[in-house]
Backbone as a chain_set.jsonl record, in Angstrom:
{"seq": "MRRTGPPSGRPPPRNREGSAVTATTELPTRKDEAWRYSAVEKLRAGDLDTVRQIDVAVGDSAREVLLVGDENSGEKEIHRLKVNVGENARFEIFGVIASADYARLEVEVTLARGAHFELGGITVGGRDTVREFVTRVVHAEPEGTSNQTVRSVHWGQGTGSFLGSIDVVRHAQKTDAAQDFKGLLLEKGATVNAVPQLEIFADDVKCAHGATVGQLDESARFY", "coords": {"N": [[-7.171, -7.397, -14.768], [-8.52, -4.263, -13.993], [-8.411, -1.256, -15.191], [-8.426, 2.391, -14.273], [-9.697, 5.519, -14.501], [-9.642, 8.992, -13.634], [-12.461, 10.657, -12.488], [-14.352, 12.318, -15.47], [-14.107, 15.499, -15.878], [-13.723, 16.478, -13.319], [-11.871, 18.142, -10.929], [-8.433, 17.455, -9.66], [-8.021, 17.701, -6.206], [-6.262, 20.084, -4.223], [-3.328, 20.887, -2.501], [-1.876, 23.559, -0.077], [0.34, 24.203, -1.126], [-0.199, 24.261, -3.954], [0.042, 21.879, -5.253], [-1.439, 19.3, -6.763], [-3.207, 16.632, -4.669], [-4.272, 13.5, -3.321], [-6.109, 11.188, -1.865], [-6.499, 8.057, 0.001], [-9.068, 7.605, 0.544], [-10.644, 7.879, -1.918], [-11.391, 6.827, -5.108], [-10.349, 7.01, -8.456], [-7.103, 6.778, -6.895], [-5.129, 8.501, -7.961], [-3.932, 11.708, -9.294], [-4.097, 12.576, -12.629], [-3.255, 9.987, -13.395], [-3.689, 6.771, -14.814], [-4.812, 4.408, -12.258], [-4.428, 1.288, -10.928], [-6.786, -1.028, -9.763], [-7.047, -4.167, -8.443], [-9.532, -5.578, -8.427], [-11.678, -3.366, -8.679], [-14.218, -3.387, -8.622], [-15.364, -4.657, -6.954], [-15.537, -3.156, -4.828], [-17.605, -1.243, -2.823], [-19.286, 1.587, -2.067], [-19.75, 1.514, 0.544], [-17.622, 0.254, 1.779], [-15.522, 1.712, 1.782], [-15.934, 3.666, 3.99], [-15.275, 3.032, 6.296], [-13.169, 3.656, 8.442], [-10.223, 3.172, 10.382], [-8.972, 4.884, 12.943], [-5.808, 5.637, 13.969], [-3.198, 7.221, 16.346], [0.005, 8.319, 17.081], [1.517, 9.003, 19.574], [3.866, 11.701, 20.637], [7.216, 10.415, 20.416], [6.363, 8.299, 21.145], [5.724, 4.475, 20.324], [4.091, 2.119, 18.351], [2.572, -1.246, 17.373], [1.088, -2.876, 14.983], [-0.786, -5.939, 14.339], [-1.833, -7.991, 11.722], [-3.923, -10.594, 10.429], [-5.119, -12.272, 7.736], [-6.787, -15.11, 7.648], [-7.446, -18.638, 7.187], [-9.529, -18.904, 8.797], [-10.957, -16.506, 8.582], [-12.418, -16.965, 5.969], [-14.12, -15.586, 4.22], [-16.482, -13.922, 1.787], [-15.457, -11.421, 1.083], [-12.79, -9.068, 2.931], [-12.067, -6.176, 4.146], [-9.452, -3.856, 5.422], [-9.051, -0.852, 6.411], [-6.8, 1.909, 7.791], [-5.964, 4.847, 9.116], [-3.342, 6.594, 9.936], [-1.609, 8.748, 12.471], [1.557, 9.994, 13.054], [3.512, 10.905, 15.63], [6.06, 13.242, 16.533], [9.363, 11.9, 16.564], [8.362, 9.522, 16.943], [6.975, 5.747, 16.25], [5.561, 3.678, 14.264], [4.435, 0.454, 13.677], [3.366, -2.02, 11.155], [2.615, -5.426, 10.327], [1.156, -7.529, 8.097], [-0.271, -10.513, 6.929], [-1.776, -11.791, 4.177], [-4.141, -14.238, 3.611], [-6.49, -15.322, 2.86], [-10.13, -15.237, 2.26], [-12.154, -14.155, -0.469], [-11.75, -11.914, -1.902], [-9.38, -9.53, -0.798], [-8.031, -6.881, 1.257], [-5.693, -4.476, 2.322], [-5.534, -1.348, 3.671], [-3.955, 1.443, 4.212], [-3.059, 4.758, 5.478], [-0.563, 6.947, 6.278], [0.647, 9.695, 8.324], [3.563, 11.15, 8.654], [5.375, 13.024, 11.068], [8.211, 14.988, 12.235], [10.854, 13.605, 12.324], [10.061, 10.898, 12.573], [8.862, 7.422, 12.129], [7.681, 4.693, 9.976], [7.087, 1.473, 9.423], [6.435, -1.073, 7.21], [5.568, -4.346, 6.807], [4.671, -6.874, 4.525], [2.489, -9.649, 3.408], [1.26, -11.56, 0.726], [-0.974, -14.125, -0.282], [-2.141, -16.794, -2.32], [-4.119, -18.651, -4.349], [-6.664, -20.085, -6.793], [-9.407, -17.893, -7.84], [-8.727, -15.568, -6.532], [-7.873, -12.319, -4.997], [-5.618, -10.24, -3.246], [-4.359, -7.784, -1.633], [-2.386, -5.108, -0.837], [-2.656, -1.349, -0.255], [-0.783, 1.525, 0.099], [-0.611, 4.661, 1.2], [1.926, 6.722, 2.126], [2.926, 10.006, 3.981], [5.161, 12.075, 4.247], [5.466, 14.595, 6.077], [7.059, 16.335, 7.7], [10.593, 17.263, 8.077], [13.277, 14.979, 8.192], [12.001, 12.487, 8.645], [11.522, 8.788, 8.148], [10.817, 5.708, 6.467], [9.759, 2.286, 5.501], [8.836, 0.017, 3.27], [8.213, -3.35, 2.759], [7.103, -5.869, 1.105], [5.809, -9.148, 0.188], [4.636, -11.462, -2.504], [2.989, -14.561, -3.039], [1.617, -16.684, -5.673], [-0.803, -18.701, -7.143], [-2.651, -20.541, -9.483], [-5.33, -18.789, -10.594], [-4.701, -16.656, -8.95], [-4.505, -13.104, -7.71], [-2.185, -11.164, -6.62], [-1.19, -7.625, -4.93], [0.693, -4.507, -4.806], [0.466, -1.606, -4.081], [1.584, 1.211, -3.886], [2.083, 4.562, -2.607], [4.302, 7.48, -1.963], [4.375, 10.18, -0.519], [6.423, 13.336, -0.595], [6.397, 16.216, 1.121], [7.391, 19.719, 0.64], [9.054, 21.197, 2.63], [9.94, 18.849, 3.953], [12.748, 17.896, 4.621], [15.61, 15.588, 4.358], [14.554, 13.543, 4.486], [13.974, 9.833, 4.289], [13.061, 6.849, 2.295], [11.535, 4.092, 1.435], [10.561, 1.421, -0.411], [9.925, -2.087, -1.113], [9.504, -4.789, -3.152], [8.771, -8.189, -4.019], [7.619, -10.453, -5.976], [6.259, -14.064, -6.466], [5.555, -16.668, -9.04], [3.585, -19.129, -9.191], [2.256, -20.688, -10.948], [1.075, -20.557, -14.23], [-1.14, -18.582, -14.839], [-1.433, -16.905, -12.484], [-1.413, -13.875, -10.887], [0.818, -10.911, -10.291], [1.428, -7.435, -8.897], [3.376, -4.635, -9.098], [2.739, -1.325, -8.063], [4.388, 1.376, -7.938], [4.261, 4.833, -6.436], [5.847, 7.632, -6.441], [6.137, 10.94, -5.197], [7.657, 13.832, -4.712], [8.911, 16.798, -3.593], [10.867, 17.929, -1.996], [14.518, 18.658, -2.081], [16.639, 17.303, -0.88], [16.851, 14.281, -0.33], [16.353, 10.795, 0.251], [14.734, 8.431, -1.668], [13.56, 5.493, -2.251], [12.575, 2.834, -4.699], [11.921, -0.527, -5.478], [10.951, -3.622, -7.416], [10.548, -6.819, -7.976], [9.499, -9.679, -10.222], [8.908, -13.296, -10.325], [9.088, -16.405, -11.783], [8.647, -19.83, -10.888], [11.023, -22.403, -12.47], [10.286, -25.47, -13.975], [12.327, -27.638, -12.97], [13.146, -26.513, -10.417], [10.423, -26.634, -9.322], [10.24, -29.271, -9.216], [11.938, -29.85, -7.059]], "CA": [[-6.874, -6.031, -14.519], [-9.197, -3.348, -14.95], [-7.507, 0.103, -15.431], [-9.654, 3.189, -14.006], [-9.009, 7.267, -14.618], [-10.023, 9.783, -12.817], [-13.866, 11.03, -13.231], [-14.044, 13.369, -16.182], [-14.66, 17.062, -15.377], [-13.617, 16.653, -11.883], [-10.117, 18.616, -11.117], [-7.99, 16.843, -8.487], [-7.717, 18.607, -4.763], [-4.989, 20.96, -4.094], [-2.635, 21.537, -0.986], [-1.546, 24.804, 0.232], [1.349, 24.902, -2.306], [-1.116, 24.041, -5.257], [0.185, 20.797, -5.796], [-2.509, 18.142, -6.537], [-2.923, 15.666, -3.725], [-4.958, 12.859, -3.55], [-6.473, 10.597, -0.582], [-7.089, 6.657, -0.165], [-10.456, 7.396, 0.513], [-11.182, 8.043, -3.285], [-10.843, 5.892, -6.366], [-9.218, 6.464, -8.278], [-6.258, 7.851, -5.995], [-3.735, 9.269, -8.342], [-4.726, 12.787, -10.215], [-4.515, 12.534, -13.882], [-2.925, 8.895, -14.237], [-4.316, 5.54, -14.376], [-4.406, 3.704, -10.966], [-5.016, 0.166, -10.969], [-7.192, -1.805, -8.86], [-7.071, -5.825, -8.932], [-10.991, -5.705, -8.607], [-12.372, -2.197, -7.826], [-15.925, -3.808, -9.204], [-15.884, -5.225, -5.543], [-15.361, -2.253, -3.451], [-18.86, -0.284, -2.73], [-18.939, 2.85, -1.325], [-19.853, 1.517, 1.941], [-16.378, -0.325, 2.078], [-14.751, 3.02, 2.281], [-16.411, 4.549, 5.098], [-15.189, 2.7, 7.646], [-11.757, 3.638, 8.773], [-9.716, 3.001, 11.901], [-7.734, 6.014, 13.338], [-4.58, 5.457, 15.137], [-2.576, 8.153, 16.755], [0.911, 7.228, 17.996], [2.133, 10.285, 20.443], [5.123, 12.091, 20.39], [7.995, 9.653, 21.007], [5.835, 6.289, 21.35], [5.872, 3.611, 19.349], [2.974, 1.37, 18.236], [2.439, -1.989, 16.5], [-0.499, -3.403, 14.593], [-0.549, -7.11, 13.398], [-3.036, -8.383, 11.02], [-3.725, -12.211, 9.887], [-6.651, -12.878, 7.055], [-6.274, -16.444, 7.753], [-8.312, -19.597, 7.084], [-10.816, -18.746, 9.669], [-11.781, -15.756, 7.667], [-12.447, -17.144, 4.529], [-15.747, -14.847, 3.822], [-15.957, -13.504, 0.27], [-14.412, -10.055, 1.314], [-12.468, -8.412, 4.2], [-11.127, -5.149, 3.951], [-9.23, -3.168, 6.559], [-8.673, 0.292, 6.8], [-6.375, 2.415, 8.604], [-5.606, 6.086, 8.994], [-2.258, 6.873, 11.081], [-0.817, 9.826, 12.441], [2.851, 8.964, 13.767], [4.057, 11.986, 16.054], [7.773, 13.548, 16.347], [10.44, 10.897, 16.88], [7.334, 8.36, 17.237], [7.529, 4.806, 15.467], [4.637, 3.102, 14.089], [4.791, -0.504, 12.62], [2.17, -3.082, 10.799], [2.769, -6.452, 9.696], [-0.351, -8.177, 7.832], [-0.314, -11.668, 6.227], [-3.609, -11.986, 3.787], [-3.775, -15.81, 2.964], [-7.783, -15.803, 2.573], [-10.992, -14.318, 1.455], [-11.949, -14.022, -2.166], [-10.957, -10.548, -1.98], [-8.984, -9.131, 0.979], [-7.294, -5.4, 1.231], [-5.141, -3.807, 3.632], [-5.284, -0.235, 3.206], [-2.799, 2.292, 5.271], [-2.439, 6.104, 5.015], [0.218, 7.368, 7.329], [1.391, 10.927, 7.837], [5.025, 11.213, 9.528], [5.913, 14.358, 11.831], [9.455, 15.16, 12.037], [11.734, 12.185, 12.772], [8.898, 9.969, 13.025], [9.439, 6.166, 11.343], [6.851, 3.744, 9.307], [7.507, 0.307, 9.035], [5.266, -2.122, 6.977], [5.872, -6.032, 6.545], [3.551, -7.525, 4.054], [2.599, -11.501, 2.583], [-0.389, -12.074, -0.054], [-0.648, -15.858, -0.7], [-3.366, -17.336, -2.629], [-4.494, -19.356, -5.699], [-8.026, -20.115, -7.432], [-9.514, -16.824, -8.388], [-8.678, -14.76, -5.349], [-7.557, -11.189, -4.955], [-5.095, -9.878, -2.363], [-3.326, -6.395, -1.914], [-1.847, -3.784, 0.091], [-2.62, -0.312, -0.725], [-0.564, 2.502, 1.104], [0.067, 6.094, 0.872], [3.139, 7.688, 3.069], [3.072, 11.168, 3.55], [6.493, 12.855, 5.132], [5.16, 15.839, 5.939], [8.117, 17.138, 8.267], [12.059, 16.505, 7.9], [13.972, 13.916, 8.747], [11.482, 11.092, 8.653], [11.909, 7.345, 7.411], [9.384, 4.735, 5.876], [10.448, 1.177, 4.754], [7.549, -0.637, 2.893], [8.434, -4.573, 2.587], [5.915, -6.775, 0.57], [6.073, -10.354, -0.553], [3.61, -12.086, -2.855], [2.965, -15.813, -4.115], [0.27, -16.742, -6.123], [-0.847, -19.615, -8.352], [-4.096, -20.634, -10.335], [-5.895, -17.457, -11.073], [-4.656, -15.898, -8.227], [-3.617, -11.995, -8.117], [-1.556, -10.208, -5.405], [-0.566, -6.342, -5.327], [1.206, -3.572, -3.947], [0.048, -0.436, -4.913], [2.22, 2.172, -2.47], [2.474, 5.916, -2.734], [4.916, 8.276, -1.171], [4.472, 11.929, -0.74], [7.007, 13.984, 0.636], [6.348, 17.648, 0.771], [8.472, 20.693, 0.316], [10.238, 21.397, 3.522], [10.401, 17.626, 4.878], [14.427, 17.571, 3.985], [16.331, 14.265, 5.2], [13.404, 12.267, 4.156], [14.551, 8.487, 3.798], [11.935, 6.533, 2.053], [11.85, 2.921, 0.627], [9.623, 0.193, -1.002], [10.448, -3.142, -1.728], [8.529, -5.851, -3.481], [9.204, -9.109, -4.883], [6.767, -11.582, -6.173], [6.598, -15.339, -7.135], [4.498, -17.2, -9.715], [3.717, -20.594, -9.051], [1.453, -21.238, -12.5], [1.035, -19.375, -15.407], [-2.322, -18.163, -14.378], [-1.382, -15.937, -11.907], [-0.697, -12.135, -11.035], [1.144, -10.278, -9.109], [1.419, -6.306, -9.655], [3.482, -3.458, -7.929], [2.701, 0.09, -8.474], [4.912, 2.742, -6.85], [3.926, 6.267, -6.814], [6.599, 8.481, -5.754], [5.784, 12.562, -5.483], [8.594, 14.465, -4.045], [8.958, 18.138, -3.646], [12.131, 18.303, -1.374], [15.476, 18.041, -2.899], [17.48, 16.507, -0.045], [16.058, 13.163, 0.495], [16.672, 9.517, -0.224], [13.772, 7.558, -1.716], [13.793, 4.305, -3.504], [11.777, 1.391, -4.745], [12.57, -1.901, -6.071], [10.218, -4.594, -7.656], [10.92, -7.891, -8.943], [8.577, -10.802, -10.225], [9.75, -14.447, -11.123], [8.489, -17.886, -11.614], [9.381, -21.314, -10.657], [11.072, -23.28, -13.6], [9.923, -27.065, -13.977], [13.327, -28.103, -12.314], [12.777, -25.891, -9.647], [9.117, -27.142, -8.764], [10.414, -30.717, -8.656], [12.875, -29.536, -5.953]], "C": [[-7.815, -4.979, -14.725], [-8.358, -2.057, -14.214], [-8.677, 1.044, -15.407], [-8.891, 4.414, -14.195], [-9.777, 7.809, -13.834], [-11.372, 10.453, -13.667], [-13.578, 12.405, -14.028], [-14.694, 14.763, -15.674], [-14.473, 17.594, -14.071], [-12.166, 17.217, -11.455], [-10.001, 18.03, -9.506], [-8.165, 18.248, -7.198], [-6.319, 18.962, -5.009], [-4.651, 21.36, -2.876], [-2.421, 22.886, -0.835], [-0.273, 25.345, -0.705], [1.07, 24.768, -3.777], [-0.847, 23.024, -6.12], [-1.487, 20.016, -5.727], [-2.146, 17.273, -5.463], [-4.032, 14.75, -4.193], [-5.099, 11.819, -1.902], [-6.886, 9.003, -0.915], [-8.262, 6.083, -0.087], [-11.435, 7.47, -0.752], [-11.079, 6.835, -4.328], [-11.105, 6.739, -7.636], [-7.879, 7.229, -7.483], [-5.242, 8.429, -6.267], [-4.712, 10.325, -9.422], [-4.952, 12.26, -11.586], [-3.852, 10.901, -14.402], [-3.681, 7.612, -13.888], [-3.76, 4.899, -12.996], [-4.994, 2.447, -10.768], [-5.296, -0.561, -9.765], [-7.586, -3.084, -9.273], [-8.768, -5.844, -9.266], [-11.959, -4.635, -8.165], [-13.828, -2.52, -8.178], [-16.33, -4.263, -7.459], [-15.535, -4.047, -4.402], [-16.724, -1.263, -3.907], [-18.429, 0.778, -1.881], [-19.021, 3.007, -0.013], [-18.497, 0.819, 2.803], [-15.318, 0.623, 2.286], [-15.128, 3.942, 3.099], [-16.018, 4.077, 6.166], [-13.431, 2.798, 7.79], [-11.1, 4.09, 10.287], [-8.72, 4.101, 12.178], [-6.735, 5.497, 14.461], [-3.718, 6.556, 15.359], [-1.541, 7.683, 17.541], [1.634, 8.949, 18.549], [3.218, 10.653, 20.418], [6.293, 11.282, 21.163], [7.549, 8.169, 21.223], [6.319, 5.521, 20.354], [4.33, 2.429, 19.568], [2.939, 0.234, 17.402], [1.459, -2.649, 16.262], [-0.14, -4.908, 13.937], [-2.121, -7.638, 13.11], [-2.799, -9.822, 10.427], [-5.28, -12.375, 9.355], [-6.162, -13.927, 6.931], [-7.521, -17.65, 7.058], [-9.7, -19.359, 7.615], [-11.692, -17.519, 9.451], [-11.988, -15.598, 6.463], [-13.886, -16.887, 4.002], [-15.29, -14.715, 2.19], [-15.342, -12.267, 0.357], [-13.997, -9.507, 2.508], [-11.509, -7.313, 3.7], [-11.014, -4.257, 5.157], [-8.489, -1.894, 6.13], [-8.329, 1.14, 7.576], [-5.712, 3.958, 8.381], [-4.779, 6.613, 10.182], [-1.662, 8.182, 11.106], [0.372, 9.589, 13.393], [3.37, 10.452, 14.296], [5.642, 12.286, 16.145], [8.24, 12.607, 17.207], [9.479, 9.872, 17.473], [7.901, 6.974, 15.94], [5.887, 4.063, 15.521], [5.122, 1.747, 12.881], [3.665, -1.906, 12.513], [2.882, -3.996, 9.872], [1.181, -7.185, 9.606], [0.228, -9.367, 7.005], [-2.119, -11.914, 5.845], [-3.64, -13.574, 3.099], [-5.524, -16.052, 2.695], [-8.699, -14.759, 2.225], [-10.62, -14.254, 0.2], [-11.241, -12.593, -2.656], [-10.672, -9.987, -0.717], [-8.273, -7.795, 0.571], [-6.931, -4.926, 2.353], [-4.395, -2.472, 3.181], [-4.669, 0.689, 4.337], [-2.521, 3.356, 4.756], [-1.885, 6.751, 6.463], [0.645, 8.826, 6.908], [2.455, 10.959, 9.203], [5.045, 12.803, 9.823], [7.56, 14.185, 11.47], [10.313, 14.147, 12.929], [11.035, 11.229, 13.097], [9.354, 8.639, 11.84], [7.895, 5.226, 11.109], [7.408, 2.624, 8.862], [6.263, -0.597, 8.295], [5.748, -3.626, 6.512], [4.524, -6.717, 5.919], [3.463, -8.974, 3.224], [1.483, -11.497, 1.806], [0.227, -13.049, -0.485], [-1.9, -16.09, -1.109], [-3.182, -17.663, -4.042], [-6.419, -19.125, -6.108], [-7.994, -18.399, -8.117], [-9.707, -15.836, -7.495], [-7.857, -13.466, -5.623], [-7.089, -10.277, -3.794], [-4.174, -8.748, -2.522], [-3.395, -5.737, -0.608], [-1.732, -2.361, -0.687], [-2.167, 0.553, 0.398], [-0.364, 3.918, 0.653], [0.684, 6.94, 2.404], [2.898, 8.815, 2.991], [3.857, 11.486, 4.603], [5.907, 14.322, 5.118], [6.083, 16.689, 6.904], [9.428, 16.897, 7.87], [12.249, 15.502, 8.956], [13.135, 12.675, 9.219], [11.868, 10.205, 8.146], [10.581, 6.89, 7.537], [10.517, 3.622, 5.214], [9.198, 0.182, 4.76], [8.204, -2.044, 2.382], [7.583, -5.399, 2.12], [6.248, -8.072, -0.357], [4.788, -11.088, -0.972], [3.846, -13.525, -3.807], [1.665, -16.105, -4.512], [0.186, -17.85, -7.073], [-2.68, -19.458, -8.8], [-4.077, -19.126, -10.901], [-5.499, -16.285, -10.136], [-4.089, -14.231, -8.326], [-3.191, -11.538, -6.64], [-0.965, -8.86, -5.937], [-0.34, -5.61, -4.193], [1.204, -2.229, -4.522], [0.288, 0.737, -3.77], [2.632, 3.75, -3.183], [3.456, 6.584, -1.441], [5.25, 9.512, -1.602], [5.585, 12.461, 0.092], [7.151, 15.754, 0.237], [7.644, 18.755, 1.125], [9.597, 20.867, 1.271], [10.558, 19.766, 4.313], [11.882, 16.753, 4.051], [14.675, 16.409, 5.042], [15.262, 13.598, 5.353], [14.452, 10.711, 3.759], [13.357, 7.607, 3.905], [12.254, 5.241, 1.285], [10.738, 1.864, 0.597], [10.403, -0.746, -1.562], [9.224, -4.25, -2.028], [9.109, -6.668, -4.476], [8.105, -10.484, -4.777], [7.007, -12.855, -6.73], [5.36, -15.78, -7.635], [4.636, -18.227, -9.685], [3.375, -21.255, -10.58], [1.486, -19.975, -13.21], [-0.214, -18.094, -15.394], [-2.318, -17.197, -13.322], [-0.703, -14.906, -11.759], [-0.102, -11.712, -10.148], [1.603, -8.809, -9.81], [2.201, -5.616, -8.484], [3.451, -2.26, -8.617], [3.027, 0.966, -7.706], [4.633, 3.942, -7.474], [4.927, 7.032, -5.694], [6.512, 10.066, -6.276], [6.418, 13.153, -4.661], [8.981, 15.847, -4.557], [10.12, 18.479, -3.248], [12.938, 17.867, -2.21], [16.777, 17.149, -1.873], [17.044, 15.381, 0.791], [16.698, 11.967, -0.266], [15.257, 8.81, -0.396], [13.922, 6.618, -3.058], [12.828, 3.417, -3.666], [11.954, 0.534, -5.613], [11.361, -2.852, -6.508], [10.627, -5.598, -8.371], [9.881, -9.451, -8.936], [8.919, -12.152, -11.274], [8.928, -15.21, -11.033], [9.139, -18.954, -11.32], [9.767, -21.897, -11.866], [10.764, -24.596, -13.382], [11.214, -27.676, -12.625], [13.353, -27.643, -10.861], [11.517, -26.276, -8.648], [9.278, -28.504, -8.426], [10.922, -30.449, -7.301], [12.345, -29.019, -4.861]], "O": [[-7.941, -4.744, -15.927], [-7.866, -1.96, -13.09], [-9.682, 0.881, -16.1], [-7.665, 4.451, -14.09], [-10.652, 7.145, -13.279], [-11.458, 10.703, -14.869], [-12.894, 13.338, -13.607], [-15.785, 14.844, -15.11], [-14.836, 18.695, -13.659], [-11.247, 16.467, -11.785], [-10.806, 18.04, -8.575], [-8.38, 19.442, -7.409], [-5.472, 18.408, -5.71], [-5.385, 22.047, -2.167], [-2.956, 23.507, -1.754], [0.025, 26.515, -0.946], [1.867, 25.069, -4.666], [-1.196, 22.971, -7.299], [-2.381, 20.167, -4.894], [-0.954, 17.08, -5.223], [-4.684, 15.006, -5.205], [-4.236, 11.831, -1.024], [-7.506, 8.722, -1.94], [-8.655, 4.945, -0.346], [-12.641, 7.223, -0.725], [-10.482, 5.836, -3.925], [-12.258, 7.153, -7.756], [-7.836, 8.45, -7.629], [-4.441, 8.88, -5.448], [-5.714, 10.035, -10.076], [-5.926, 11.531, -11.773], [-3.915, 10.587, -15.591], [-4.221, 7.447, -12.794], [-2.571, 4.868, -12.677], [-6.17, 2.472, -10.404], [-4.468, -0.773, -8.879], [-8.319, -3.258, -10.246], [-9.143, -6.144, -10.399], [-12.906, -4.883, -7.418], [-14.626, -1.627, -7.892], [-17.443, -4.157, -6.944], [-15.312, -4.283, -3.214], [-16.861, -0.696, -4.991], [-17.434, 0.824, -1.157], [-18.661, 3.985, 0.642], [-18.336, 0.817, 4.023], [-14.303, 0.335, 2.921], [-14.674, 5.079, 2.971], [-16.378, 4.674, 7.18], [-12.644, 2.024, 7.245], [-11.398, 5.02, 11.036], [-7.655, 4.118, 11.561], [-6.99, 5.06, 15.583], [-3.367, 6.998, 14.265], [-1.723, 6.894, 18.469], [2.13, 9.793, 17.803], [3.94, 9.719, 20.069], [6.389, 11.411, 22.383], [8.24, 7.168, 21.417], [7.232, 5.86, 19.601], [3.762, 2.089, 20.606], [3.367, 0.596, 16.305], [0.812, -3.106, 17.205], [0.74, -4.992, 13.079], [-3.125, -7.696, 13.82], [-1.701, -10.189, 10.01], [-6.295, -12.534, 10.032], [-5.159, -14.048, 6.227], [-8.464, -17.182, 6.42], [-10.758, -19.565, 7.02], [-12.824, -17.389, 9.918], [-11.866, -14.552, 5.825], [-14.636, -17.72, 3.494], [-14.309, -15.137, 1.577], [-14.52, -12.089, -0.541], [-14.915, -9.41, 3.323], [-10.478, -7.466, 3.045], [-11.977, -3.894, 5.833], [-7.407, -1.948, 5.546], [-9.233, 1.503, 8.329], [-4.955, 4.129, 7.426], [-5.303, 7.004, 11.225], [-1.25, 8.747, 10.093], [0.172, 9.015, 14.464], [3.66, 11.239, 13.396], [6.403, 11.398, 15.761], [7.785, 12.397, 18.331], [9.821, 9.358, 18.538], [8.786, 7.075, 15.089], [5.201, 3.939, 16.536], [5.756, 1.817, 11.828], [3.261, -2.597, 13.448], [3.562, -3.638, 8.91], [0.348, -7.363, 10.494], [1.264, -9.133, 6.382], [-3.128, -12.091, 6.529], [-3.065, -13.823, 2.039], [-5.777, -17.176, 2.26], [-8.338, -13.618, 1.936], [-9.497, -14.265, -0.303], [-10.427, -12.37, -3.552], [-11.439, -9.93, 0.244], [-7.942, -7.727, -0.613], [-7.668, -4.902, 3.339], [-3.301, -2.332, 2.635], [-5.092, 0.475, 5.474], [-1.855, 3.371, 3.722], [-2.56, 6.986, 7.465], [0.913, 9.214, 5.77], [2.172, 10.827, 10.393], [4.784, 13.661, 8.98], [8.025, 13.421, 10.624], [10.279, 14.081, 14.158], [11.428, 10.585, 14.07], [10.061, 8.873, 10.86], [7.096, 5.126, 12.04], [8.214, 2.685, 7.933], [5.199, -0.745, 8.896], [6.513, -3.611, 5.547], [3.54, -7.039, 6.586], [4.37, -9.311, 2.464], [0.48, -11.396, 2.512], [1.373, -13.152, -0.921], [-2.831, -15.68, -0.415], [-2.354, -17.152, -4.796], [-7.162, -18.215, -5.74], [-7.05, -17.824, -8.66], [-10.75, -15.185, -7.546], [-7.084, -13.565, -6.576], [-7.941, -9.547, -3.287], [-3.317, -8.723, -3.405], [-4.181, -5.809, 0.337], [-0.904, -2.188, -1.581], [-2.768, 0.554, 1.472], [0.135, 4.101, -0.458], [0.104, 7.5, 3.333], [2.539, 9.11, 1.851], [3.489, 11.288, 5.761], [5.954, 15.051, 4.128], [5.815, 17.89, 6.883], [9.387, 16.007, 7.019], [11.717, 15.253, 10.038], [13.566, 11.932, 10.1], [12.811, 10.496, 7.41], [9.624, 7.267, 8.212], [11.603, 3.838, 4.675], [8.662, -0.326, 5.745], [8.872, -1.833, 1.37], [7.054, -5.909, 3.107], [6.844, -8.005, -1.432], [3.929, -11.362, -0.134], [4.525, -13.66, -4.826], [0.683, -15.834, -3.821], [1.13, -17.968, -7.855], [-3.547, -18.627, -8.529], [-3.17, -18.498, -11.446], [-5.839, -15.13, -10.388], [-3.143, -14.099, -9.103], [-3.941, -11.617, -5.667], [-0.389, -8.777, -7.022], [-0.793, -5.758, -3.058], [1.978, -1.884, -5.414], [-0.562, 1.109, -2.96], [3.388, 3.91, -4.141], [3.362, 6.265, -0.255], [5.975, 9.924, -2.508], [5.73, 12.143, 1.273], [7.804, 16.31, -0.646], [8.645, 18.493, 1.791], [10.785, 20.752, 0.97], [11.409, 19.675, 5.198], [12.049, 15.739, 3.374], [14.175, 16.276, 6.159], [15.034, 13.039, 6.426], [15.46, 10.695, 3.053], [12.697, 7.44, 4.931], [13.206, 5.27, 0.505], [10.112, 1.55, 1.609], [11.348, -0.515, -2.316], [8.26, -4.48, -1.297], [9.732, -6.287, -5.467], [7.882, -11.237, -3.83], [7.954, -12.916, -7.515], [4.284, -15.533, -7.091], [5.713, -18.677, -10.078], [4.05, -22.085, -11.189], [1.795, -18.822, -12.91], [-0.11, -16.962, -15.865], [-3.37, -16.562, -13.247], [0.409, -14.758, -12.267], [-0.42, -12.092, -9.021], [2.049, -8.786, -10.957], [1.956, -5.796, -7.291], [4.063, -2.113, -9.675], [2.277, 1.429, -6.847], [4.701, 4.168, -8.682], [4.813, 7.024, -4.469], [6.743, 10.414, -7.434], [5.859, 13.158, -3.564], [9.316, 16.053, -5.723], [10.687, 19.326, -3.939], [12.651, 16.989, -3.023], [17.675, 16.468, -2.369], [16.882, 15.33, 2.01], [17.44, 12.116, -1.237], [14.606, 8.594, 0.626], [14.217, 6.817, -4.236], [12.144, 3.179, -2.671], [12.193, 0.969, -6.74], [10.537, -2.789, -5.597], [11.109, -5.341, -9.474], [9.61, -10.125, -7.943], [9.116, -12.138, -12.489], [7.951, -14.997, -10.315], [10.35, -18.966, -11.539], [8.789, -22.008, -12.605], [11.094, -24.91, -12.239], [10.852, -28.062, -11.514], [13.617, -28.531, -10.051], [11.603, -26.229, -7.421], [8.627, -28.999, -7.506], [10.242, -30.876, -6.368], [13.062, -28.733, -3.903]]}, "num_chains": 1, "name": "protein.A"}
């Protein structure tokens, strides 16, 4: 794993309230904290220039399904989405990353009042592969909800990562946000990582994250 920090001498951007903010379009994505990337050297500047914009209108719903499977077995595959979810609207994305030497799904979501975001993700892989989900969810208005569930199964020298940020602005009361990550290591050389980041300025919220990583013992592998 490679650990990176912010460029020296460069202060983080600030929001209207004077708090530091960051975006997934930059490396690293967190202000003064180290923010781990499984293989940051595989990301070139051009990879971060292509972003697909999705706008979900007030009261509407939208769903995206992404499969990086055997037919996409190139060296690198990166998908970047920037999503605005309108008032009382819903956006769901479900992704399976099971191929490419380096594969990454990056999602930045901004939620209006009463909006909901749902992420379901799976990373699978062996050899010396890296598969990761990187998310930033901004609860910009009250009563928004979000739920992120990621599962990783890896073997060989494979790496699976979930790097998730939840930002709740000061007036976004009644926010309900959750992250859940579970990883399974089939061999000793594999790695799975969960890096949750919660930045909460409101006081009437429910925000939770959980992460569990385990290995199969020899008897379980036999059966």
